[in-house]
CSV table of C-alpha atoms in Angstrom, one decimal:
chain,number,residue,atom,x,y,z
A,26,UNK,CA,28.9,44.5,-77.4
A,27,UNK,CA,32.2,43.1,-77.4
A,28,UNK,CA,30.8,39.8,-78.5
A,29,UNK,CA,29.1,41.5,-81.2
A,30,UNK,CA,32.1,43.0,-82.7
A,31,UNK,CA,34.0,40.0,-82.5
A,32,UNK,CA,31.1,38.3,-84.2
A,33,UNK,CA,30.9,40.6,-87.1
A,34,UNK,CA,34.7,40.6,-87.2
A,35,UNK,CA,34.9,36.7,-87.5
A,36,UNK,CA,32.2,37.0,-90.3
A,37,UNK,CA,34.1,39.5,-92.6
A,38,UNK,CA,37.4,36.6,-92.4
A,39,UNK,CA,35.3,33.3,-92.5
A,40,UNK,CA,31.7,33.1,-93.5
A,41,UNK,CA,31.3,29.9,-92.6
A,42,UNK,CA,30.7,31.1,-88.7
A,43,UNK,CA,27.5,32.8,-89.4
A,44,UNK,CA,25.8,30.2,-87.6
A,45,UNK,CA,28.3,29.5,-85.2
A,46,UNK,CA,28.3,33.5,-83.7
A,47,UNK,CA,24.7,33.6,-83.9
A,48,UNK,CA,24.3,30.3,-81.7
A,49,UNK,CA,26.7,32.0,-79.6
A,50,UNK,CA,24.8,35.4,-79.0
A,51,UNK,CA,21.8,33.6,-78.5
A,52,UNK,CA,23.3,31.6,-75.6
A,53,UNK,CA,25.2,34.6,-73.6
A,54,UNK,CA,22.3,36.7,-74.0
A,55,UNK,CA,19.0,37.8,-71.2
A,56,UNK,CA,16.7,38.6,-74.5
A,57,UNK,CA,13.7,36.9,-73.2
A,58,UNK,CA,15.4,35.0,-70.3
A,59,UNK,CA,14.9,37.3,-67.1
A,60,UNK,CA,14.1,35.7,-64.3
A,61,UNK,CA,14.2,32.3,-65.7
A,62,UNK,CA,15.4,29.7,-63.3
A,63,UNK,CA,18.9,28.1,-64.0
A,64,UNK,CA,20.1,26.4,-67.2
A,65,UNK,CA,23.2,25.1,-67.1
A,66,UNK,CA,22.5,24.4,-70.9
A,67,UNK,CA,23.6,28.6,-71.3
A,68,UNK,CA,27.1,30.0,-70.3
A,69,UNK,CA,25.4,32.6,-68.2
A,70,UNK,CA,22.0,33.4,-66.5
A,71,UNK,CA,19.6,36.1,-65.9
A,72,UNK,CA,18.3,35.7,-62.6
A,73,UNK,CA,18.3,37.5,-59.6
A,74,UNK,CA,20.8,34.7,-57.9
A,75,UNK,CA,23.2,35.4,-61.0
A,76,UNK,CA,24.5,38.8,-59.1
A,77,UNK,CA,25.4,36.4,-55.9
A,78,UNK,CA,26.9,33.3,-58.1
A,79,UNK,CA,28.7,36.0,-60.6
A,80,UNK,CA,27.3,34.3,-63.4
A,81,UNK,CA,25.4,36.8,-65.0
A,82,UNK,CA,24.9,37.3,-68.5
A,83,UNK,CA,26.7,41.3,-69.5
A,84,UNK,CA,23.3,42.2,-70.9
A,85,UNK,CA,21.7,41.0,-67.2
A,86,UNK,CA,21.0,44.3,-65.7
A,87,UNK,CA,20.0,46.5,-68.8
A,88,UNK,CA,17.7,44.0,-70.2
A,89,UNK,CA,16.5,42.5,-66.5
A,90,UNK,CA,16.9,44.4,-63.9
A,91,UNK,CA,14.2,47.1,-63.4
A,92,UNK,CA,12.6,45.6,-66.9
A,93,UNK,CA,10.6,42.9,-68.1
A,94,UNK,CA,10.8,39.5,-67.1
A,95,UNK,CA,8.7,38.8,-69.6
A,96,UNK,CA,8.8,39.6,-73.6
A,97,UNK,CA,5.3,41.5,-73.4
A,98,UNK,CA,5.2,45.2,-73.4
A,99,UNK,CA,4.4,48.0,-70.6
A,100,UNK,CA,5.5,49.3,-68.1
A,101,UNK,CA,9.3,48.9,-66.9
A,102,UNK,CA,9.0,48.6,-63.1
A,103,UNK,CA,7.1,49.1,-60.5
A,104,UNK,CA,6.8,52.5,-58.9
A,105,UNK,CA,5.0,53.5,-55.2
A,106,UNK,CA,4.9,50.1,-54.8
A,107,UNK,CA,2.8,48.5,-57.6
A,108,UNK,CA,3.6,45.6,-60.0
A,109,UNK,CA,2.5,45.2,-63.5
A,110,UNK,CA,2.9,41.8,-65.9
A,111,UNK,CA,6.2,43.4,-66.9
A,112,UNK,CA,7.9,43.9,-63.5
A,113,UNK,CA,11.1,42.2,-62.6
A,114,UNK,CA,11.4,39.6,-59.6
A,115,UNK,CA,13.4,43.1,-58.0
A,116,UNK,CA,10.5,45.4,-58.7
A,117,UNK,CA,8.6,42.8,-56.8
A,118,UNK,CA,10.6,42.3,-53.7
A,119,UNK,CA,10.8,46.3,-53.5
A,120,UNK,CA,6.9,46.5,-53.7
A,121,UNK,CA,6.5,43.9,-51.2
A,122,UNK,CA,8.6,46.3,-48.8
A,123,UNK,CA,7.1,48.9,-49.6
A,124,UNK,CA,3.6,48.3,-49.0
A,125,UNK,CA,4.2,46.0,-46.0
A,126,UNK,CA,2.3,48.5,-44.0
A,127,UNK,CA,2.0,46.4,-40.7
A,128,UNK,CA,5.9,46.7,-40.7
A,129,UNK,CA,6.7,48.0,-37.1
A,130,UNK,CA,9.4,50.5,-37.2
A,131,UNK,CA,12.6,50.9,-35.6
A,132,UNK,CA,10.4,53.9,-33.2
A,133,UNK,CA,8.5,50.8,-31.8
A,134,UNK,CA,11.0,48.8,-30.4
A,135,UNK,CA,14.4,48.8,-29.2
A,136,UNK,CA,17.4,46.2,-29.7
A,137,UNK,CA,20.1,46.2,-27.2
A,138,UNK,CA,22.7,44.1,-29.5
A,139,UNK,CA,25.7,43.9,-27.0
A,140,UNK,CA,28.8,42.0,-28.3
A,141,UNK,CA,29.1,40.3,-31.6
A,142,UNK,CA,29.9,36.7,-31.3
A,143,UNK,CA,30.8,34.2,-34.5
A,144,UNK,CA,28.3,31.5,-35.4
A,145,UNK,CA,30.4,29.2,-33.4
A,146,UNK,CA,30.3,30.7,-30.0
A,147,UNK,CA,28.5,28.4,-27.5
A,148,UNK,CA,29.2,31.0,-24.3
A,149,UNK,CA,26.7,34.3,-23.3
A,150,UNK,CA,28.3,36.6,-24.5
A,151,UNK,CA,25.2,39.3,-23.4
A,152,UNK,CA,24.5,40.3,-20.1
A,153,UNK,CA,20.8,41.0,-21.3
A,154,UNK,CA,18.2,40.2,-23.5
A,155,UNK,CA,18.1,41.6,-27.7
A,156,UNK,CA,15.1,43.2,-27.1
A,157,UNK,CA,14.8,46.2,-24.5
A,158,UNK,CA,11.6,47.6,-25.9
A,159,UNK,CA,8.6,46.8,-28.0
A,160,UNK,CA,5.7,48.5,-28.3
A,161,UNK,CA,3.1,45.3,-27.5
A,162,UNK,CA,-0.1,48.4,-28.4
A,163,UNK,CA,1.4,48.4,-31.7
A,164,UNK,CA,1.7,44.6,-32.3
A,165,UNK,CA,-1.7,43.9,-31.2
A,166,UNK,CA,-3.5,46.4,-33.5
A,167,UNK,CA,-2.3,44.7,-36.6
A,168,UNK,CA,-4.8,41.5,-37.1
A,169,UNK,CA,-2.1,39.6,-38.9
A,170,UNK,CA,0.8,40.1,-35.7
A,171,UNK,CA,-2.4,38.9,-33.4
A,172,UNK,CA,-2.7,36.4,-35.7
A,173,UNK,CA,0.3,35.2,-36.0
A,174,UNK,CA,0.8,35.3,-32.1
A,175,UNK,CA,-2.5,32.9,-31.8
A,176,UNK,CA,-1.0,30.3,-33.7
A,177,UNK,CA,2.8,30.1,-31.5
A,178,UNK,CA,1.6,27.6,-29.3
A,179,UNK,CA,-0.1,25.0,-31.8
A,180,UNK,CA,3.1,23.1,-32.7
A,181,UNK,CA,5.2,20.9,-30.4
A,182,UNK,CA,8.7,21.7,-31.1
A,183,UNK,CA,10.3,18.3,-30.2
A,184,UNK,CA,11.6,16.9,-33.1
A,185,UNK,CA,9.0,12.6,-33.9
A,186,UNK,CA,6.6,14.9,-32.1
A,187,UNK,CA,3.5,14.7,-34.5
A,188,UNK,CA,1.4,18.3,-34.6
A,189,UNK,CA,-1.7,17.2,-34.4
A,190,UNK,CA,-3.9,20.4,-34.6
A,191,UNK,CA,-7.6,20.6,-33.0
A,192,UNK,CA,-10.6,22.3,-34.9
A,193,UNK,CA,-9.9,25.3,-32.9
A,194,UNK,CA,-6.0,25.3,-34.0
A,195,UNK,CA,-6.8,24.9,-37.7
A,196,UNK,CA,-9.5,27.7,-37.2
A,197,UNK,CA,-6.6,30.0,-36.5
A,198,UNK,CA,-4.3,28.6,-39.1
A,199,UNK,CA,-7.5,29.7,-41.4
A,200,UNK,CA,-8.1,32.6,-39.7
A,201,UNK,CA,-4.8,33.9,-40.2
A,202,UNK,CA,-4.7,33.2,-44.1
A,203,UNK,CA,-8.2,35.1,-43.7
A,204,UNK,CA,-6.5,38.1,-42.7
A,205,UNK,CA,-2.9,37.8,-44.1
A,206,UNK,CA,-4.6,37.8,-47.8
A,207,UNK,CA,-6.4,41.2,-47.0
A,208,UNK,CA,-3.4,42.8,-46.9
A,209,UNK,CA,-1.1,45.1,-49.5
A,210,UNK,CA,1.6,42.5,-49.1
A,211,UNK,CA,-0.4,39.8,-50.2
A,212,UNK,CA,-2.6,41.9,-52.8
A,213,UNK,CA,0.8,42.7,-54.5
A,214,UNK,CA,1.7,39.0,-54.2
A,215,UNK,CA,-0.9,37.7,-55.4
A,216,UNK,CA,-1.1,40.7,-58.8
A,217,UNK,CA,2.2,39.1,-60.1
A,218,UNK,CA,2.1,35.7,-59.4
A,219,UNK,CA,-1.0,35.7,-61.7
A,220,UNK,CA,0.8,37.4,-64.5
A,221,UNK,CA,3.6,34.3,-64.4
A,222,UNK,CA,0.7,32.3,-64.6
A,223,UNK,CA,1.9,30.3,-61.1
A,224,UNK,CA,-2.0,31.1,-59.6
A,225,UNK,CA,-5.1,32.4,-61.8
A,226,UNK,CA,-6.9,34.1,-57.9
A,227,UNK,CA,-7.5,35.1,-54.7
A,228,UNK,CA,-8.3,31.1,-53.6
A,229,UNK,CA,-5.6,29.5,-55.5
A,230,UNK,CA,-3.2,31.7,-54.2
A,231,UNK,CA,-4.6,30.8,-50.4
A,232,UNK,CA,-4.4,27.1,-51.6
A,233,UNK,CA,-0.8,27.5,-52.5
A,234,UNK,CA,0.3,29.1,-49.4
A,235,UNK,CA,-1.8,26.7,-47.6
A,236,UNK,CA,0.2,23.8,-49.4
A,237,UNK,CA,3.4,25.9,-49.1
A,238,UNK,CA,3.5,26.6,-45.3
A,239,UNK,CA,1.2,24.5,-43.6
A,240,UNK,CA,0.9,21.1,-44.9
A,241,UNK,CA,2.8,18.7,-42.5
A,242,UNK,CA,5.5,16.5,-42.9
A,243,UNK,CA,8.1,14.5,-41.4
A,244,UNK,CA,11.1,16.5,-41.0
A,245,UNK,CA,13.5,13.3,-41.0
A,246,UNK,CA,11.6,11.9,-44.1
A,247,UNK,CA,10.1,9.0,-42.2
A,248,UNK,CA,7.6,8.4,-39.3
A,249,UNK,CA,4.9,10.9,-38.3
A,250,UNK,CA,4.2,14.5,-39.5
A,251,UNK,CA,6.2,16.3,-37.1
A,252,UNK,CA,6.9,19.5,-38.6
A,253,UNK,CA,5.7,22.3,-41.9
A,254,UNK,CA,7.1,25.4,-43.4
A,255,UNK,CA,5.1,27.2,-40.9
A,256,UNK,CA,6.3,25.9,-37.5
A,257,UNK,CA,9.7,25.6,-38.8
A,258,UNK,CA,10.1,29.3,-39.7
A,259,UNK,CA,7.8,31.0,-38.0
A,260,UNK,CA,7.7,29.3,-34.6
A,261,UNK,CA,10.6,27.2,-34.2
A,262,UNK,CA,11.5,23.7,-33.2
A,263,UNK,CA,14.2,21.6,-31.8
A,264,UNK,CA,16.4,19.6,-34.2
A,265,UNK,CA,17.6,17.5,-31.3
A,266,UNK,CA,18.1,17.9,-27.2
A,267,UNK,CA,20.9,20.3,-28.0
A,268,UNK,CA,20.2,22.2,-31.2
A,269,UNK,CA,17.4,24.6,-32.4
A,270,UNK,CA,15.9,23.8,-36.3
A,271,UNK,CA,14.6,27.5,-37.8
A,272,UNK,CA,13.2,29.8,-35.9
A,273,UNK,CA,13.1,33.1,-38.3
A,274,UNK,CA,10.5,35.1,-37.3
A,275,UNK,CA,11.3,38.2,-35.5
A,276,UNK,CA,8.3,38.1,-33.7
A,277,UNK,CA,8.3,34.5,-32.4
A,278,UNK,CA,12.0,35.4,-31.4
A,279,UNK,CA,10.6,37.9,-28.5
A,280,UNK,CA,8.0,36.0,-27.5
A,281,UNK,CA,10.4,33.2,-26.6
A,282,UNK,CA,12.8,35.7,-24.9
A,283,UNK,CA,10.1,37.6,-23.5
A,284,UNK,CA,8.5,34.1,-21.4
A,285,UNK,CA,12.5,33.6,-20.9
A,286,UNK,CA,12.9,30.5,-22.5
A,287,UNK,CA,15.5,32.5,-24.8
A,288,UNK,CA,18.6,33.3,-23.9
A,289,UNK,CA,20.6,35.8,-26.5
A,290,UNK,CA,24.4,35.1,-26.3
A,291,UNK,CA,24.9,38.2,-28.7
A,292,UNK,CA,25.4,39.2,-32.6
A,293,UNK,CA,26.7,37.5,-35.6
A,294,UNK,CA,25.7,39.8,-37.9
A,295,UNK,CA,23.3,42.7,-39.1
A,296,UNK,CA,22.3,43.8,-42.5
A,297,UNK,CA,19.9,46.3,-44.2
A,298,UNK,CA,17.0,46.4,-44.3
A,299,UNK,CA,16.1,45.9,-40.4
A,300,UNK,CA,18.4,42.1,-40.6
A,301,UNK,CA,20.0,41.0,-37.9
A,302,UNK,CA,22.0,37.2,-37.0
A,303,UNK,CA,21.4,36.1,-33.6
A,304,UNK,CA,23.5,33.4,-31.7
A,305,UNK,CA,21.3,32.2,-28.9
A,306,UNK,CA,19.9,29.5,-26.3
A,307,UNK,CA,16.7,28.3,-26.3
A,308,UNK,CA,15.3,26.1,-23.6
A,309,UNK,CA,18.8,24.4,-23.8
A,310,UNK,CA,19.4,24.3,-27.2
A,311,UNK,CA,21.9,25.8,-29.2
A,312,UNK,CA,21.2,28.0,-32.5
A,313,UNK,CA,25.0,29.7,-33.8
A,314,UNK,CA,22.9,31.7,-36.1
A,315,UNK,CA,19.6,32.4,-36.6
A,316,UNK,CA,18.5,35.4,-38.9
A,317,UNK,CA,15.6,37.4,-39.1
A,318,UNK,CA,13.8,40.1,-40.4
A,319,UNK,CA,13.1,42.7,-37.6
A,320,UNK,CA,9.6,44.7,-37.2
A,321,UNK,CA,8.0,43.1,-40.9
A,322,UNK,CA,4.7,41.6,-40.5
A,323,UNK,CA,4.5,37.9,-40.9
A,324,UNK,CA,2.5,38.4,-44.3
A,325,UNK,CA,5.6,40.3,-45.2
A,326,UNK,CA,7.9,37.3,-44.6
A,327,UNK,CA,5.5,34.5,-45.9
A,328,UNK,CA,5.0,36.7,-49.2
A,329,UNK,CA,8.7,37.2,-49.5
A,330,UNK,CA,9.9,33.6,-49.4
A,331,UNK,CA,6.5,32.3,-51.2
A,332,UNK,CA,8.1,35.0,-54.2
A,333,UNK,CA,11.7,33.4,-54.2
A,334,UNK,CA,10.4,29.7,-54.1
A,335,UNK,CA,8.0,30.0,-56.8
A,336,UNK,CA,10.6,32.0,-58.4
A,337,UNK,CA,13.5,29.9,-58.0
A,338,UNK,CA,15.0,33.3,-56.8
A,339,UNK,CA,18.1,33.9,-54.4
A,340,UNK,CA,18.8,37.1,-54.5
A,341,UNK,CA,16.3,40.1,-54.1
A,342,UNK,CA,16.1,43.7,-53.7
A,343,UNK,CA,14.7,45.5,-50.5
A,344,UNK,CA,14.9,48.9,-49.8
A,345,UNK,CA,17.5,49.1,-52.4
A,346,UNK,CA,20.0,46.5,-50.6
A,347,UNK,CA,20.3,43.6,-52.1
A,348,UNK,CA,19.4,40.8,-50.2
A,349,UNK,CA,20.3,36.7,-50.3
A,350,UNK,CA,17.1,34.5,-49.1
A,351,UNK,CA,17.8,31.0,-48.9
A,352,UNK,CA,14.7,28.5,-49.4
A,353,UNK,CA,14.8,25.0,-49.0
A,354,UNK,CA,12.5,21.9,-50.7
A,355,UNK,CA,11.2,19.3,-48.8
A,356,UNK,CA,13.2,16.7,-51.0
A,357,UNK,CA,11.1,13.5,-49.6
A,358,UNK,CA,7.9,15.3,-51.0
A,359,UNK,CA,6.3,15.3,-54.5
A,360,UNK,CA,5.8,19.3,-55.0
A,361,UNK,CA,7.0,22.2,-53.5
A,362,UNK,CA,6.7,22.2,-49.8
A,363,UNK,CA,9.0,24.9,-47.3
A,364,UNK,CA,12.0,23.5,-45.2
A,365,UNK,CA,13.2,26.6,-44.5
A,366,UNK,CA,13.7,30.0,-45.3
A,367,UNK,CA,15.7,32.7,-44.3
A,368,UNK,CA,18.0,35.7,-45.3
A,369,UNK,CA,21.1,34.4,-45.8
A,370,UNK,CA,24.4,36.1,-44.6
């Protein structure tokens, strides 16, 4: 509004800046730019990362956040968890968490987070494991965590170490896909990334996450395909014979410390919704901190970072927190194809 006065101001002393103020408006404005992915063409932006980078345009949250990221007309958010064409990248995110309905809640398990450490601490620091308790009954009567659990030992984690998967090992990749898309999560997913016009259907959308997550590739940019979205962030692998590369899948985390192959060391951070920063050992290698959602089902996750990379998003809200998701290309690649991702502290 400010601007606006100041416009109207200049035009009452020089006429001449009609143009010039109008240009000017135009470019500090979110009128039909929420969402949109970064211009450094405008002086601000209107994006979800815009909060993090403090870039945001002063009309940002009245015209984008809760609104339309689009310039057609309906409803302004998404309520009990559903998403219409003119729900925000937010309204998303907080439909996504609320209808992950696999989620296993804090009654299910128990962390025992002993001393917090900083992401450089090489020393245990924690006399015992993260995880006291979870309830396994609970985890196997969701299809997507048996899934999920099916599929931890198809990938060698030793960095030129191609993953060659049988028939039987692409059955469950398949298989889990199968099951993942039958979910709210994925339904709700799938409901807005049709009204961006990013997929027109059900198989597209499996195609994409297919391409997204499970394609491989070599990590180092050369030599065989030793590593995909999938292993990297839902399994975990070794970036060399002293450092761990991903691993940020809560439930790949205590099945590791579980067969004690993991170590925990102790706490770097924690965060709401249900995030926590681990600093930890695994089968001699190091990780200073490796963050996680705890208790979301892996369609939760997957859906999650799908929304942000698609999006170019990196900053969304869950359970009314905002929170900072880092996703990263494979630059070697033609297309989008996930590095990693991860919430970001």
């Amino acid at each position: 509004m400010d601007a606006v006065r100041m416009c109207v101001a200049a035009v009452l002393l020089f006429s001449g800046c009609v143009v010039v103020c109008q240009a000017f408006l135009l470019d500090a404005t979110c009128s039909g730019r929420c969402n949109a992915g970064l211009d450094h063409s405008k002086s601000c932006q209107c994006n979800t990362a815009c909060t993090w980078h403090h870039d945001c345009c002063t009309d940002y949250s009245s015209l984008c956040t809760g609104s339309s990221g689009h310039t057609g007309t309906g409803s302004t958010g998404s309520t009990g968890g559903s998403v219409t064409c003119s729900s925000s990248v937010n309204d998303v995110s907080e439909a996504l968490w609320k209808n992950d309905v696999n989620r296993v809640d804090a009654s299910m398990y128990t962390l025992n987070l002993q001393t917090k450490v900083t992401d450089q601490n090489t020393a245990d620091r924690a006399s015992a494991p993260l995880f006291t308790r979870v309830d396994e009954a609970a985890i196997n009567s969701r299809p997507t965590f048996r899934a999920l659990l099916a599929l931890q030992d198809n990938y060698d984690p030793v960095g030129g170490h191609a993953d060659i998967l049988s028939t039987q090992e692409n059955n469950e990749v398949n298989h889990f896909l199968d099951e993942a898309l039958k979910t709210p999560v994925m339904k709700t997913l799938l409901d807005y990334l049709k009204c961006r016009n990013l997929v027109p259907d059900e198989a597209h959308l499996r195609s994409t996450l297919k391409s997204l997550w499970f394609t491989g590739y070599p990590r180092h940019g050369h030599g065989q395909a030793d590593s995909s979205g999938f292993e990297h962030v839902m399994v975990g692998e070794f970036k060399s014979s002293s450092v761990v590369n991903g691993l940020h899948n809560w439930l790949a985390y205590y099945t590791k410390e579980k067969a004690h192959e993991i170590n925990y060391y102790g706490y770097v951070a924690q965060a709401h919704p249900n995030l926590i920063a681990t600093n930890y050992d695994w089968q001699g290698r190091h990780k200073g901190l490796g963050s996680f959602f705890v208790g979301t089902s892996p369609e939760f996750d997957m859906a999650l970072y799908t929304l942000c990379a698609l999006t170019h998003t990196g900053a969304v809200r869950l359970d009314g927190s905002t929170v900072h998701v880092q996703i990263y290309d494979v630059t070697q690649i033609s297309g989008m194809q996930i590095a990693s991702a991860y919430p970001a502290f």
